[in-house]
Structures are given as C-alpha cells and as structure tokens.
Amino acid sequence: MNSRVESRFIAYSGRIAWSLCLISLVFALLALLLLATSVNVDVGSAWSGRGALLFFIVFSIVGGLIVAHQPRQMIGWIFCWTGLINEFMGFAKEYAIYTLLARPNLFPGGVIMAWLRDWLWIPGTVAPIIFVPLLFPTGHLPARGWRPMVWVTMIALSLSAFAAALKPGKLGEFSFVDNPFGINGTGEISEFILLAGLLISIGTLVGAVLSLLLRLRNSAGQERKQLQWLVFAALLLPPAFFVGIIFPTIGAPVLLGAIQILPISVGIAILRYRLWDIDIIIRRTLIYGALTAALVLIYFSAVVVLQQIFRGVSGQASDLTIILSTLAIAALFNPLRGRVQNAIFAQSARDEVELSMLSEKLVGVVNETMQPTSVSLWLRK
C-alpha cells in the first residue's frame, strides 16, 4: 500500500469502522424483529442460543472506538469484523426460521441463510479467538518468528470453512434442511478436513495464548497493565461456564455478561481509559468471587447436612433446612467478607511495601551518584 492510499485509508478509517458498526446494528435490529414475530414457533434444535448473537454489537462498538482513535490498530478491525459477522449470523438464523417455519415461502432465501449460518462461525468466531491474544495489545506480532503461525491459522480456518460449507447432508442447527451446495460423495473427506483444520486451530490458539503469556512475563509499566485487563476478562469465562453448568437457568445470561466484559476490557486497555484501575478491579473481583464461592459451598453443605439430620429424625426431608441454611448465609456474609477483604488487602499491602522499599533504594542510588561525597567516585582506578 503506497503512502497516498494509506493516508486516504487512515483518513476514512473511522467512517469505515462506524459504517460497519451501523450495519451490525441494523442486522441486530432486524434479527430482533424477526425473533419477536416468530418467538412461539417450534424450531427444534435451531432454538439453541436464539437471540444470543445480538449481544455481539458490543464488539462492533468497541472496534469502532478503537479504529477511530488508532486506525492502524488491528484489534479494532478484528472487533469490527467479529461484530459484523456474528450479527449477520444472528440475522441469518432468524430469517431462516421465519421463512422456513414461521411463514414458509413468504420470502425467498431461507435455505441460503441457513447455509450461511452453518459455517460462518469459523471465520467470525474462531478466527478472532486466535488472533486477538496473538496481536494484543500492540496490534502487531510479538516477533517475526510468529508469522508462520499466522499463515498456518489462516490456511487451516479457510479449509475448515470451505469443508463445512460444501459438506453434503443436513445442516447443523437446521437439521431439517439439506445443504444446497453440498457435493455428493465428499462427506468423509469434508469431515476430515473440517476436523483437521479445527484441531490445527486449537494448536495455534495454544500458541497465541503462550505468546500472550510471554508478553506478560516480559512486560512492564503501561503494557503490563494492558495485558492484565485482557487476562482479567479471560479469567472470568471459566467461572461463567461453571455457573452455567450448575445453574442452567441463569447460565446463559452469566456467560453472555462475561463475554461482554472481554471487548470492554480490551477497549479500556488499548484506549488507556482508566488503565491503572485494573488493580482495584482485580482486588474487588477476588474479594467478592471468593466470598460468593465460600457462601455457595457453605449453603449447599448446610442443606445436605441438615437434610440428612431431618431424615434421620423424622424420616423425611423438610423445607426448614432451606430456611436455616439461608439464615446461616445471611449471618455469615459480613464476617466472611471482612476476613476475605483483610486477607487480600494484607497481601496487597505487602506488595506495596516491597515496591516502596525498592523505590527508596533506587532513589538512594541515584542521589549518591548525582551528589557524590568523594571525588574518587568519578575517577578511574
């Protein structure tokens, strides 16, 4: 790209990014409208995750903000891409449900939309999961030695997407629809290419995470705070999955909330808005995360123990166990919070004391060097 084209692209990059964000918003609104008109339709397996992709508009908004301030920052463009493709996938799914089930044959293109929905998740979701940790926070690779991994990832994902798009048979979520572009007789080879590409992508994802950890280990100052924001957001995802397994009724909202924190944290890190608040946020997360885990463990343990006691005495379970367990949790909340908070604050205070001692020693060395008590300090022996 020559300098003139590059300068013009940079000049219009903000408009391009916000245009992509606007298109993503239009897809989200159209998907929401179609969902509202067909919410009572029995869609079978296609119902899973219905409406969840509407929340990916956050990626588009954060991507637009990043590109508007830093046009060369690849993370911003990746977020714009992620939001656009996922919102289109949400629209494609709702359009297919509406035209194939709710109002059959009212509008054309339902099968095509179901087909697009079936394979776009590879470039729209898998690719960003790999490239964001690989490029964060600078938007560039850690070193030139990582370039082969980028090419391997792109080739693997491209082959997987083509294999998924051309695999014959029924579509994934839309199991009542045949693949309109499936090539007969290529089912086994398509499955093999798809699986091989995804396995290679898992390997490159591990490499991307390792590159992020290497950056974190070698970082300092501002870059370290930026990396801590991403690590903090990523560490919220496993507990969210765990909550979804234990409490299925609230699992989806909790997981979606954790996913939204990821682009917001990346945006804060790259735009450096309240960058240094990460220590406070991590401290509070540790306090209330540990407190919540302790209370949940105590609650379920109390319910199980009290139920066993009541069964041994009366021969049947009692709702009184729930009441007593709830009262115990209410009584333990403040004492437990105080203990957890004091433990975390004590650890933070020790770290601050060590940092303060190091700073004092550094200042002493500088003062001794800049204000020597003896001229011999400057003389070569």
Short mmCIF file of C-alpha atoms in Angstrom, two decimals, residues 69-300:
data_model
loop_
_atom_site.label_atom_id
_atom_site.label_comp_id
_atom_site.label_asym_id
_atom_site.label_seq_id
_atom_site.Cartn_x
_atom_site.Cartn_y
_atom_site.Cartn_z
CA HIS A 69 -8.56 6.69 17.73
CA GLN A 70 -5.94 4.26 16.37
CA PRO A 71 -6.60 3.45 12.69
CA ARG A 72 -3.62 1.09 12.42
CA GLN A 73 -4.64 -0.97 15.46
CA MET A 74 -5.60 -4.41 14.09
CA ILE A 75 -7.54 -5.36 17.23
CA GLY A 76 -10.10 -2.67 16.41
CA TRP A 77 -10.63 -4.03 12.89
CA ILE A 78 -10.88 -7.59 14.23
CA PHE A 79 -13.60 -6.46 16.64
CA CYS A 80 -15.47 -4.71 13.82
CA TRP A 81 -15.28 -7.94 11.82
CA THR A 82 -16.40 -10.05 14.78
CA GLY A 83 -19.41 -7.88 15.49
CA LEU A 84 -20.44 -7.67 11.83
CA ILE A 85 -20.20 -11.40 11.07
CA ASN A 86 -21.88 -12.52 14.30
CA GLU A 87 -24.74 -10.04 13.98
CA PHE A 88 -25.23 -11.19 10.39
CA MET A 89 -25.25 -14.79 11.64
CA GLY A 90 -27.96 -13.86 14.13
CA PHE A 91 -29.99 -12.22 11.38
CA ALA A 92 -29.44 -15.17 9.02
CA LYS A 93 -30.68 -17.61 11.66
CA GLU A 94 -33.82 -15.62 12.44
CA TYR A 95 -34.53 -15.04 8.73
CA ALA A 96 -34.21 -18.77 8.05
CA ILE A 97 -36.54 -19.62 10.94
CA TYR A 98 -39.07 -17.04 9.78
CA THR A 99 -39.07 -18.04 6.10
CA LEU A 100 -38.79 -21.81 6.59
CA LEU A 101 -41.00 -22.35 9.64
CA ALA A 102 -42.99 -19.29 10.73
CA ARG A 103 -44.10 -18.07 7.28
CA PRO A 104 -42.95 -20.67 4.75
CA ASN A 105 -42.36 -19.39 1.21
CA LEU A 106 -43.31 -15.82 2.13
CA PHE A 107 -39.80 -14.58 1.31
CA PRO A 108 -37.04 -16.29 -0.67
CA GLY A 109 -33.55 -17.15 0.51
CA GLY A 110 -34.29 -19.00 3.72
CA VAL A 111 -32.20 -22.03 2.77
CA ILE A 112 -29.26 -19.82 1.74
CA MET A 113 -29.39 -18.00 5.08
CA ALA A 114 -29.47 -21.31 6.96
CA TRP A 115 -26.45 -22.44 4.92
CA LEU A 116 -24.50 -19.25 5.68
CA ARG A 117 -25.33 -19.59 9.37
CA ASP A 118 -23.95 -23.12 9.31
CA TRP A 119 -20.30 -22.24 8.54
CA LEU A 120 -19.69 -18.51 9.10
CA TRP A 121 -18.91 -19.18 12.76
CA ILE A 122 -15.44 -20.38 11.71
CA PRO A 123 -14.17 -17.05 10.32
CA GLY A 124 -16.47 -14.99 12.53
CA THR A 125 -15.80 -16.54 15.94
CA VAL A 126 -12.85 -18.95 15.84
CA ALA A 127 -10.50 -16.60 13.96
CA PRO A 128 -10.85 -13.67 16.42
CA ILE A 129 -10.34 -16.01 19.39
CA ILE A 130 -6.91 -16.86 17.98
CA PHE A 131 -5.78 -13.51 16.57
CA VAL A 132 -6.76 -11.23 19.47
CA PRO A 133 -4.38 -12.79 22.04
CA LEU A 134 -1.71 -13.09 19.35
CA LEU A 135 -1.79 -9.38 18.46
CA PHE A 136 -2.76 -7.80 21.79
CA PRO A 137 -2.01 -5.11 22.91
CA THR A 138 0.10 -3.51 20.16
CA GLY A 139 -1.80 -4.84 17.16
CA HIS A 140 1.42 -6.44 15.91
CA LEU A 141 3.01 -9.86 16.31
CA PRO A 142 5.46 -10.26 19.22
CA ALA A 143 8.20 -11.02 16.68
CA ARG A 144 8.62 -12.01 13.03
CA GLY A 145 9.06 -15.62 14.09
CA TRP A 146 5.31 -15.80 14.74
CA ARG A 147 4.38 -15.14 11.09
CA PRO A 148 4.31 -18.84 10.07
CA MET A 149 1.69 -19.46 12.75
CA VAL A 150 -0.49 -16.74 11.24
CA TRP A 151 -0.32 -18.38 7.81
CA VAL A 152 -0.99 -21.83 9.25
CA THR A 153 -4.03 -20.48 11.11
CA MET A 154 -5.44 -18.72 8.05
CA ILE A 155 -4.99 -21.79 5.85
CA ALA A 156 -6.50 -24.13 8.46
CA LEU A 157 -9.52 -21.91 9.06
CA SER A 158 -10.08 -21.37 5.33
CA LEU A 159 -10.02 -25.11 4.63
CA SER A 160 -12.35 -25.76 7.59
CA ALA A 161 -14.80 -23.12 6.38
CA PHE A 162 -14.83 -24.49 2.82
CA ALA A 163 -15.26 -28.05 4.11
CA ALA A 164 -18.18 -27.02 6.33
CA ALA A 165 -19.79 -25.04 3.50
CA LEU A 166 -19.56 -27.88 0.95
CA LYS A 167 -20.19 -30.88 3.22
CA PRO A 168 -23.20 -32.84 1.93
CA GLY A 169 -26.15 -33.78 4.11
CA LYS A 170 -28.20 -31.93 6.68
CA LEU A 171 -27.15 -28.58 8.09
CA GLY A 172 -26.06 -28.42 11.73
CA GLU A 173 -28.67 -26.37 13.58
CA PHE A 174 -31.20 -26.62 10.76
CA SER A 175 -31.33 -30.40 10.69
CA PHE A 176 -34.44 -30.29 8.52
CA VAL A 177 -32.56 -28.55 5.66
CA ASP A 178 -30.20 -30.20 3.16
CA ASN A 179 -27.01 -28.35 2.28
CA PRO A 180 -27.85 -26.65 -1.05
CA PHE A 181 -24.17 -26.57 -2.04
CA GLY A 182 -23.12 -29.94 -0.66
CA ILE A 183 -21.00 -32.03 -3.02
CA ASN A 184 -22.19 -35.63 -3.09
CA GLY A 185 -19.59 -38.24 -2.26
CA THR A 186 -17.34 -35.84 -0.33
CA GLY A 187 -18.85 -36.36 3.11
CA GLU A 188 -15.92 -38.21 4.68
CA ILE A 189 -13.21 -36.01 3.18
CA SER A 190 -15.15 -32.89 4.21
CA GLU A 191 -15.45 -34.18 7.77
CA PHE A 192 -11.73 -34.97 7.83
CA ILE A 193 -10.70 -31.53 6.52
CA LEU A 194 -13.07 -29.77 8.92
CA LEU A 195 -11.82 -31.72 11.93
CA ALA A 196 -8.15 -31.40 10.93
CA GLY A 197 -8.47 -27.67 10.39
CA LEU A 198 -10.13 -27.15 13.76
CA LEU A 199 -7.51 -29.29 15.54
CA ILE A 200 -4.74 -27.24 13.93
CA SER A 201 -6.58 -24.08 15.01
CA ILE A 202 -6.67 -25.35 18.59
CA GLY A 203 -2.91 -25.79 18.40
CA THR A 204 -2.42 -22.25 17.09
CA LEU A 205 -4.74 -20.96 19.81
CA VAL A 206 -2.44 -22.54 22.39
CA GLY A 207 0.45 -20.81 20.66
CA ALA A 208 -1.39 -17.48 20.75
CA VAL A 209 -2.03 -17.84 24.48
CA LEU A 210 1.64 -18.68 25.03
CA SER A 211 2.65 -15.55 23.10
CA LEU A 212 0.38 -13.53 25.37
CA LEU A 213 1.93 -15.06 28.48
CA LEU A 214 5.41 -14.33 27.12
CA ARG A 215 4.41 -10.71 26.56
CA LEU A 216 3.06 -10.56 30.11
CA ARG A 217 6.25 -12.02 31.58
CA ASN A 218 8.48 -9.56 29.72
CA SER A 219 6.22 -6.53 30.06
CA ALA A 220 6.38 -3.58 32.42
CA GLY A 221 4.52 -0.37 33.13
CA GLN A 222 1.72 0.53 30.75
CA GLU A 223 1.92 -2.61 28.60
CA ARG A 224 1.70 -4.82 31.68
CA LYS A 225 -1.48 -3.05 32.78
CA GLN A 226 -2.94 -3.50 29.29
CA LEU A 227 -2.21 -7.22 29.39
CA GLN A 228 -3.70 -7.52 32.86
CA TRP A 229 -7.00 -6.16 31.55
CA LEU A 230 -7.21 -8.93 28.93
CA VAL A 231 -6.12 -11.65 31.36
CA PHE A 232 -8.68 -10.42 33.89
CA ALA A 233 -11.50 -10.62 31.32
CA ALA A 234 -10.38 -14.04 30.06
CA LEU A 235 -10.26 -15.49 33.58
CA LEU A 236 -13.93 -14.62 34.07
CA LEU A 237 -15.02 -17.03 31.31
CA PRO A 238 -14.29 -20.40 33.04
CA PRO A 239 -16.31 -19.48 36.17
CA ALA A 240 -19.12 -18.31 33.89
CA PHE A 241 -19.16 -21.71 32.15
CA PHE A 242 -19.07 -23.39 35.56
CA VAL A 243 -22.07 -21.36 36.75
CA GLY A 244 -23.91 -22.30 33.56
CA ILE A 245 -23.37 -25.99 34.27
CA ILE A 246 -24.54 -25.77 37.89
CA PHE A 247 -27.39 -23.29 37.34
CA PRO A 248 -28.71 -23.79 33.78
CA THR A 249 -31.49 -21.23 34.21
CA ILE A 250 -29.06 -18.35 34.72
CA GLY A 251 -26.10 -19.85 32.86
CA ALA A 252 -26.74 -18.11 29.53
CA PRO A 253 -27.06 -14.55 30.95
CA VAL A 254 -23.97 -15.02 33.13
CA LEU A 255 -21.91 -16.31 30.20
CA LEU A 256 -23.11 -13.54 27.90
CA GLY A 257 -22.21 -10.98 30.55
CA ALA A 258 -18.72 -12.44 30.87
CA ILE A 259 -18.29 -12.33 27.09
CA GLN A 260 -19.27 -8.65 27.03
CA ILE A 261 -16.56 -7.84 29.56
CA LEU A 262 -13.91 -9.12 27.12
CA PRO A 263 -14.25 -6.42 24.40
CA ILE A 264 -14.84 -3.72 27.01
CA SER A 265 -11.64 -4.68 28.84
CA VAL A 266 -9.67 -4.74 25.58
CA GLY A 267 -11.07 -1.33 24.67
CA ILE A 268 -10.05 0.11 28.04
CA ALA A 269 -6.57 -1.38 27.66
CA ILE A 270 -5.95 -0.10 24.13
CA LEU A 271 -7.54 3.33 24.58
CA ARG A 272 -5.89 3.59 28.04
CA TYR A 273 -9.06 4.90 29.68
CA ARG A 274 -8.71 4.35 33.45
CA LEU A 275 -5.99 1.85 32.61
CA TRP A 276 -4.46 1.79 36.09
CA ASP A 277 -7.78 0.91 37.80
CA ILE A 278 -7.18 -2.75 36.95
CA ASP A 279 -5.56 -3.39 40.36
CA ILE A 280 -8.66 -2.14 42.17
CA ILE A 281 -10.97 -4.18 39.93
CA ILE A 282 -8.93 -7.35 40.37
CA ARG A 283 -8.90 -6.85 44.14
CA ARG A 284 -12.68 -6.41 44.32
CA THR A 285 -13.23 -9.35 41.99
CA LEU A 286 -11.09 -11.55 44.21
CA ILE A 287 -12.96 -10.39 47.31
CA TYR A 288 -16.48 -10.96 46.01
CA GLY A 289 -15.55 -14.00 43.93
CA ALA A 290 -14.03 -15.76 46.93
CA LEU A 291 -16.93 -14.63 49.11
CA THR A 292 -19.52 -15.94 46.65
CA ALA A 293 -17.74 -19.29 46.27
CA ALA A 294 -17.48 -19.69 50.05
CA LEU A 295 -21.13 -18.83 50.63
CA VAL A 296 -22.35 -21.18 47.89
CA LEU A 297 -20.24 -24.01 49.30
CA ILE A 298 -21.48 -23.36 52.84
CA TYR A 299 -25.09 -23.12 51.66
CA PHE A 300 -25.15 -26.42 49.78
#
